[in-house]
PDB file of C-alpha atoms in Angstrom:
ATOM      1  CA  MET A   1      64.954   6.914   3.736  1.00 73.00           C
ATOM      2  CA  THR A   2      61.606   8.218   4.973  1.00 87.00           C
ATOM      3  CA  ARG A   3      58.842   9.020   2.483  1.00 87.00           C
ATOM      4  CA  ILE A   4      55.219  10.077   2.523  1.00 90.00           C
ATOM      5  CA  VAL A   5      53.221   6.892   1.931  1.00 91.00           C
ATOM      6  CA  ALA A   6      50.013   8.104   0.261  1.00 91.00           C
ATOM      7  CA  GLY A   7      47.971  11.063  -0.904  1.00 91.00           C
ATOM      8  CA  ALA A   8      48.868  14.241  -2.777  1.00 92.00           C
ATOM      9  CA  ALA A   9      52.554  14.119  -1.757  1.00 92.00           C
ATOM     10  CA  ARG A  10      52.939  10.342  -2.071  1.00 91.00           C
ATOM     11  CA  GLY A  11      56.544   9.255  -2.516  1.00 87.00           C
ATOM     12  CA  ARG A  12      58.091  12.577  -1.453  1.00 91.00           C
ATOM     13  CA  THR A  13      61.253  12.002   0.538  1.00 86.00           C
ATOM     14  CA  LEU A  14      61.429  13.513   4.014  1.00 90.00           C
ATOM     15  CA  GLN A  15      64.572  14.753   5.721  1.00 89.00           C
ATOM     16  CA  VAL A  16      65.146  13.405   9.213  1.00 89.00           C
ATOM     17  CA  PRO A  17      67.047  15.153  12.026  1.00 82.00           C
ATOM     18  CA  LYS A  18      70.502  13.632  12.492  1.00 77.00           C
ATOM     19  CA  SER A  19      69.886  12.707  16.112  1.00 65.00           C
ATOM     20  CA  GLY A  20      67.267  12.760  18.832  1.00 61.00           C
ATOM     21  CA  THR A  21      64.327  11.489  16.771  1.00 65.00           C
ATOM     22  CA  ARG A  22      63.052   8.199  15.379  1.00 68.00           C
ATOM     23  CA  PRO A  23      60.588   8.777  12.567  1.00 70.00           C
ATOM     24  CA  THR A  24      57.542   6.551  12.497  1.00 74.00           C
ATOM     25  CA  SER A  25      58.266   3.860   9.923  1.00 77.00           C
ATOM     26  CA  GLU A  26      56.391   3.811   6.625  1.00 80.00           C
ATOM     27  CA  ARG A  27      54.896   0.447   7.543  1.00 84.00           C
ATOM     28  CA  VAL A  28      53.487   1.796  10.824  1.00 86.00           C
ATOM     29  CA  ARG A  29      52.222   5.011   9.186  1.00 87.00           C
ATOM     30  CA  GLU A  30      50.536   3.036   6.405  1.00 90.00           C
ATOM     31  CA  ALA A  31      48.723   0.762   8.873  1.00 90.00           C
ATOM     32  CA  LEU A  32      47.882   3.589  11.273  1.00 93.00           C
ATOM     33  CA  PHE A  33      46.501   5.902   8.602  1.00 95.00           C
ATOM     34  CA  SER A  34      44.541   3.120   6.941  1.00 94.00           C
ATOM     35  CA  ARG A  35      42.741   2.611  10.237  1.00 93.00           C
ATOM     36  CA  LEU A  36      42.285   6.353  10.889  1.00 95.00           C
ATOM     37  CA  GLU A  37      40.887   6.909   7.389  1.00 95.00           C
ATOM     38  CA  HIS A  38      38.492   3.987   7.833  1.00 94.00           C
ATOM     39  CA  TYR A  39      37.042   5.745  10.894  1.00 93.00           C
ATOM     40  CA  GLY A  40      36.959   9.181   9.227  1.00 94.00           C
ATOM     41  CA  TYR A  41      39.822  10.738  11.178  1.00 95.00           C
ATOM     42  CA  VAL A  42      41.915  12.204   8.348  1.00 96.00           C
ATOM     43  CA  ARG A  43      40.076  14.010   5.530  1.00 96.00           C
ATOM     44  CA  ASP A  44      39.204  17.605   6.467  1.00 97.00           C
ATOM     45  CA  CYS A  45      40.503  17.078  10.010  1.00 97.00           C
ATOM     46  CA  ARG A  46      42.681  19.378  12.113  1.00 98.00           C
ATOM     47  CA  VAL A  47      45.750  17.505  13.340  1.00 98.00           C
ATOM     48  CA  LEU A  48      48.112  18.187  16.240  1.00 98.00           C
ATOM     49  CA  ASP A  49      51.511  16.456  16.046  1.00 98.00           C
ATOM     50  CA  LEU A  50      53.346  16.675  19.380  1.00 98.00           C
ATOM     51  CA  TYR A  51      57.074  15.822  19.527  1.00 96.00           C
ATOM     52  CA  SER A  52      57.012  16.149  15.726  1.00 95.00           C
ATOM     53  CA  GLY A  53      60.614  15.217  14.874  1.00 93.00           C
ATOM     54  CA  SER A  54      60.619  15.167  11.060  1.00 93.00           C
ATOM     55  CA  GLY A  55      56.898  15.983  10.850  1.00 95.00           C
ATOM     56  CA  ALA A  56      56.206  12.655   9.109  1.00 94.00           C
ATOM     57  CA  LEU A  57      52.872  12.026  10.892  1.00 96.00           C
ATOM     58  CA  ALA A  58      51.515  15.538  10.295  1.00 97.00           C
ATOM     59  CA  LEU A  59      52.691  15.587   6.671  1.00 97.00           C
ATOM     60  CA  GLU A  60      51.196  12.147   6.031  1.00 96.00           C
ATOM     61  CA  ALA A  61      47.877  13.409   7.406  1.00 97.00           C
ATOM     62  CA  VAL A  62      47.896  16.562   5.262  1.00 98.00           C
ATOM     63  CA  SER A  63      48.955  14.585   2.188  1.00 97.00           C
ATOM     64  CA  ARG A  64      45.902  12.371   2.757  1.00 97.00           C
ATOM     65  CA  GLY A  65      43.500  15.315   3.048  1.00 97.00           C
ATOM     66  CA  ALA A  66      43.736  16.749   6.567  1.00 98.00           C
ATOM     67  CA  SER A  67      42.851  20.441   6.417  1.00 98.00           C
ATOM     68  CA  HIS A  68      45.546  21.678   8.800  1.00 98.00           C
ATOM     69  CA  ALA A  69      48.365  20.319  10.959  1.00 98.00           C
ATOM     70  CA  ILE A  70      50.159  21.933  13.882  1.00 98.00           C
ATOM     71  CA  CYS A  71      53.617  20.501  14.565  1.00 98.00           C
ATOM     72  CA  VAL A  72      55.074  21.163  18.014  1.00 98.00           C
ATOM     73  CA  GLU A  73      58.804  20.485  18.304  1.00 96.00           C
ATOM     74  CA  SER A  74      61.297  21.929  20.798  1.00 95.00           C
ATOM     75  CA  ASP A  75      64.492  21.197  18.840  1.00 93.00           C
ATOM     76  CA  ARG A  76      65.491  24.060  16.516  1.00 95.00           C
ATOM     77  CA  GLN A  77      67.071  21.790  13.866  1.00 94.00           C
ATOM     78  CA  ALA A  78      64.064  19.451  13.839  1.00 94.00           C
ATOM     79  CA  ALA A  79      61.624  22.380  13.543  1.00 96.00           C
ATOM     80  CA  GLN A  80      63.560  23.694  10.544  1.00 97.00           C
ATOM     81  CA  ILE A  81      63.525  20.228   8.959  1.00 96.00           C
ATOM     82  CA  ILE A  82      59.727  20.048   9.404  1.00 97.00           C
ATOM     83  CA  ARG A  83      59.379  23.404   7.624  1.00 97.00           C
ATOM     84  CA  SER A  84      61.664  22.204   4.835  1.00 97.00           C
ATOM     85  CA  ASN A  85      59.775  18.902   4.503  1.00 96.00           C
ATOM     86  CA  ALA A  86      56.440  20.746   4.319  1.00 97.00           C
ATOM     87  CA  GLU A  87      57.802  23.083   1.633  1.00 97.00           C
ATOM     88  CA  HIS A  88      59.449  20.274  -0.369  1.00 95.00           C
ATOM     89  CA  SER A  89      56.217  18.237  -0.214  1.00 95.00           C
ATOM     90  CA  GLY A  90      54.079  21.150  -1.400  1.00 96.00           C
ATOM     91  CA  LEU A  91      52.079  21.052   1.846  1.00 96.00           C
ATOM     92  CA  SER A  92      53.405  24.121   3.675  1.00 96.00           C
ATOM     93  CA  GLN A  93      50.169  26.119   3.338  1.00 97.00           C
ATOM     94  CA  HIS A  94      48.462  23.526   5.569  1.00 98.00           C
ATOM     95  CA  VAL A  95      51.247  23.060   8.136  1.00 98.00           C
ATOM     96  CA  GLN A  96      52.109  25.294  11.091  1.00 98.00           C
ATOM     97  CA  VAL A  97      55.384  24.603  12.921  1.00 98.00           C
ATOM     98  CA  LEU A  98      55.755  25.802  16.506  1.00 98.00           C
ATOM     99  CA  MET A  99      59.233  25.569  18.023  1.00 97.00           C
ATOM    100  CA  GLN A 100      58.496  25.178  21.717  1.00 97.00           C
ATOM    101  CA  PRO A 101      58.333  22.485  24.377  1.00 97.00           C
ATOM    102  CA  VAL A 102      55.233  20.315  24.123  1.00 97.00           C
ATOM    103  CA  GLU A 103      54.454  20.965  27.798  1.00 96.00           C
ATOM    104  CA  LYS A 104      54.309  24.721  27.156  1.00 97.00           C
ATOM    105  CA  TYR A 105      51.969  24.256  24.177  1.00 97.00           C
ATOM    106  CA  VAL A 106      49.501  21.911  25.884  1.00 97.00           C
ATOM    107  CA  ASN A 107      49.346  24.085  29.015  1.00 96.00           C
ATOM    108  CA  GLN A 108      48.094  27.031  26.943  1.00 93.00           C
ATOM    109  CA  THR A 109      44.348  27.483  26.670  1.00 84.00           C
ATOM    110  CA  GLY A 110      43.053  25.204  23.937  1.00 83.00           C
ATOM    111  CA  ARG A 111      40.374  26.065  21.409  1.00 86.00           C
ATOM    112  CA  GLY A 112      38.849  22.599  21.327  1.00 92.00           C
ATOM    113  CA  ASP A 113      39.286  22.340  17.558  1.00 95.00           C
ATOM    114  CA  ILE A 114      41.654  19.365  17.105  1.00 97.00           C
ATOM    115  CA  ASP A 115      40.301  16.142  15.566  1.00 98.00           C
ATOM    116  CA  VAL A 116      43.429  13.979  15.861  1.00 98.00           C
ATOM    117  CA  VAL A 117      46.494  14.321  18.077  1.00 98.00           C
ATOM    118  CA  PHE A 118      49.683  12.304  17.609  1.00 97.00           C
ATOM    119  CA  LEU A 119      52.096  11.900  20.511  1.00 97.00           C
ATOM    120  CA  ASP A 120      55.386  10.246  19.622  1.00 93.00           C
ATOM    121  CA  PRO A 121      57.547  11.373  22.542  1.00 93.00           C
ATOM    122  CA  PRO A 122      61.159  10.389  23.122  1.00 88.00           C
ATOM    123  CA  TYR A 123      61.211   6.934  24.658  1.00 80.00           C
ATOM    124  CA  ALA A 124      63.064   8.440  27.634  1.00 84.00           C
ATOM    125  CA  LEU A 125      60.012  10.562  28.527  1.00 90.00           C
ATOM    126  CA  GLY A 126      58.644   9.244  31.814  1.00 92.00           C
ATOM    127  CA  GLU A 127      55.144   7.900  32.222  1.00 94.00           C
ATOM    128  CA  ALA A 128      54.208  10.690  34.664  1.00 96.00           C
ATOM    129  CA  GLU A 129      55.265  13.363  32.157  1.00 96.00           C
ATOM    130  CA  LEU A 130      53.304  11.629  29.401  1.00 97.00           C
ATOM    131  CA  ALA A 131      50.243  11.433  31.676  1.00 97.00           C
ATOM    132  CA  HIS A 132      50.524  15.183  32.328  1.00 97.00           C
ATOM    133  CA  VAL A 133      50.690  15.964  28.598  1.00 97.00           C
ATOM    134  CA  LEU A 134      47.709  13.702  27.872  1.00 98.00           C
ATOM    135  CA  ALA A 135      45.646  15.359  30.607  1.00 97.00           C
ATOM    136  CA  ALA A 136      46.520  18.852  29.353  1.00 97.00           C
ATOM    137  CA  VAL A 137      45.961  18.115  25.650  1.00 97.00           C
ATOM    138  CA  VAL A 138      42.296  17.207  26.227  1.00 96.00           C
ATOM    139  CA  GLU A 139      41.401  20.919  26.339  1.00 94.00           C
ATOM    140  CA  HIS A 140      42.587  21.230  22.733  1.00 97.00           C
ATOM    141  CA  LEU A 141      40.363  18.413  21.424  1.00 96.00           C
ATOM    142  CA  LYS A 142      36.932  18.289  19.851  1.00 96.00           C
ATOM    143  CA  PRO A 143      34.441  15.803  21.272  1.00 93.00           C
ATOM    144  CA  ASP A 144      35.126  12.370  19.730  1.00 94.00           C
ATOM    145  CA  ALA A 145      38.703  13.354  18.811  1.00 97.00           C
ATOM    146  CA  MET A 146      41.253  10.577  18.408  1.00 97.00           C
ATOM    147  CA  ILE A 147      44.469  10.457  20.459  1.00 98.00           C
ATOM    148  CA  VAL A 148      47.318   8.326  19.087  1.00 97.00           C
ATOM    149  CA  VAL A 149      50.321   7.522  21.302  1.00 97.00           C
ATOM    150  CA  GLU A 150      53.423   5.816  19.906  1.00 95.00           C
ATOM    151  CA  ARG A 151      56.014   4.278  22.247  1.00 93.00           C
ATOM    152  CA  ASP A 152      58.514   1.448  22.510  1.00 90.00           C
ATOM    153  CA  LYS A 153      56.803  -1.958  22.440  1.00 91.00           C
ATOM    154  CA  HIS A 154      57.821  -2.603  26.063  1.00 93.00           C
ATOM    155  CA  SER A 155      56.189   0.594  27.355  1.00 93.00           C
ATOM    156  CA  PRO A 156      53.138   0.319  29.592  1.00 95.00           C
ATOM    157  CA  GLU A 157      49.786   1.628  28.440  1.00 96.00           C
ATOM    158  CA  PRO A 158      49.578   5.390  29.004  1.00 97.00           C
ATOM    159  CA  THR A 159      47.513   6.734  31.874  1.00 96.00           C
ATOM    160  CA  TRP A 160      44.470   8.124  30.099  1.00 97.00           C
ATOM    161  CA  PRO A 161      42.784  11.191  31.566  1.00 96.00           C
ATOM    162  CA  ALA A 162      39.108  11.242  32.522  1.00 94.00           C
ATOM    163  CA  GLY A 163      36.910  11.315  29.443  1.00 94.00           C
ATOM    164  CA  VAL A 164      39.390   9.393  27.269  1.00 97.00           C
ATOM    165  CA  GLN A 165      38.776   5.740  26.466  1.00 96.00           C
ATOM    166  CA  LEU A 166      41.215   3.260  24.915  1.00 97.00           C
ATOM    167  CA  ASP A 167      40.050   2.236  21.457  1.00 94.00           C
ATOM    168  CA  ASP A 168      42.877   0.050  20.134  1.00 95.00           C
ATOM    169  CA  GLU A 169      46.426  -1.143  20.773  1.00 96.00           C
ATOM    170  CA  ARG A 170      48.790  -2.503  18.112  1.00 94.00           C
ATOM    171  CA  ILE A 171      52.425  -3.596  17.942  1.00 94.00           C
ATOM    172  CA  TRP A 172      54.446  -3.295  14.760  1.00 88.00           C
ATOM    173  CA  GLY A 173      58.064  -4.422  15.197  1.00 88.00           C
ATOM    174  CA  ASP A 174      59.551  -2.384  18.069  1.00 88.00           C
ATOM    175  CA  THR A 175      56.659   0.088  18.080  1.00 90.00           C
ATOM    176  CA  ARG A 176      53.484   0.000  20.163  1.00 94.00           C
ATOM    177  CA  VAL A 177      50.626   2.315  19.207  1.00 95.00           C
ATOM    178  CA  TRP A 178      47.583   3.073  21.316  1.00 97.00           C
ATOM    179  CA  SER A 179      44.576   4.971  20.037  1.00 96.00           C
ATOM    180  CA  ALA A 180      41.952   6.404  22.337  1.00 97.00           C
ATOM    181  CA  THR A 181      38.838   8.481  21.861  1.00 96.00           C
ATOM    182  CA  HIS A 182      37.994  11.679  23.704  1.00 94.00           C
ATOM    183  CA  GLN A 183      34.444  11.139  24.987  1.00 86.00           C
ATOM    184  CA  ASP A 184      33.538  14.617  26.318  1.00 70.00           C
TER     185      ASP A 184
END
């Protein structure tokens, strides 16, 4: 069972797509958001959740005070589950769900208004594809925005685009999480 860990919707159960996703565990979300909150990257922030799956990362952020979250998910069933989770959690007014491939979204002209971006792609996504998405997402970010990438613990460090600097790397169980700061 997946639940929202903290904030206004604390304890609300989240539906998870039957296949094709692996929601970020509560333990990882708790540790990750504790760190993000410590550095001021949650309250009143605009969040972009790429490869959203169940929407757990975006919903956790909004529950903890993020002003708005955009969830980008290409799977129709998963996108509907995100909408349902947002409604069930009472957070739907702060969550926008876009059913489209992540590559299509990031290649659109960005407004430079995102404070935090989460990338939790399928583990099968190649490193070159991830590098392309990271390079393209920069246009959507504010200066000093935080980029969080979640992968299998055996995955190599992502190739960061120019203007992005690694801030931290953590392993929790089978999950490796990198956080980097956009310096432009």
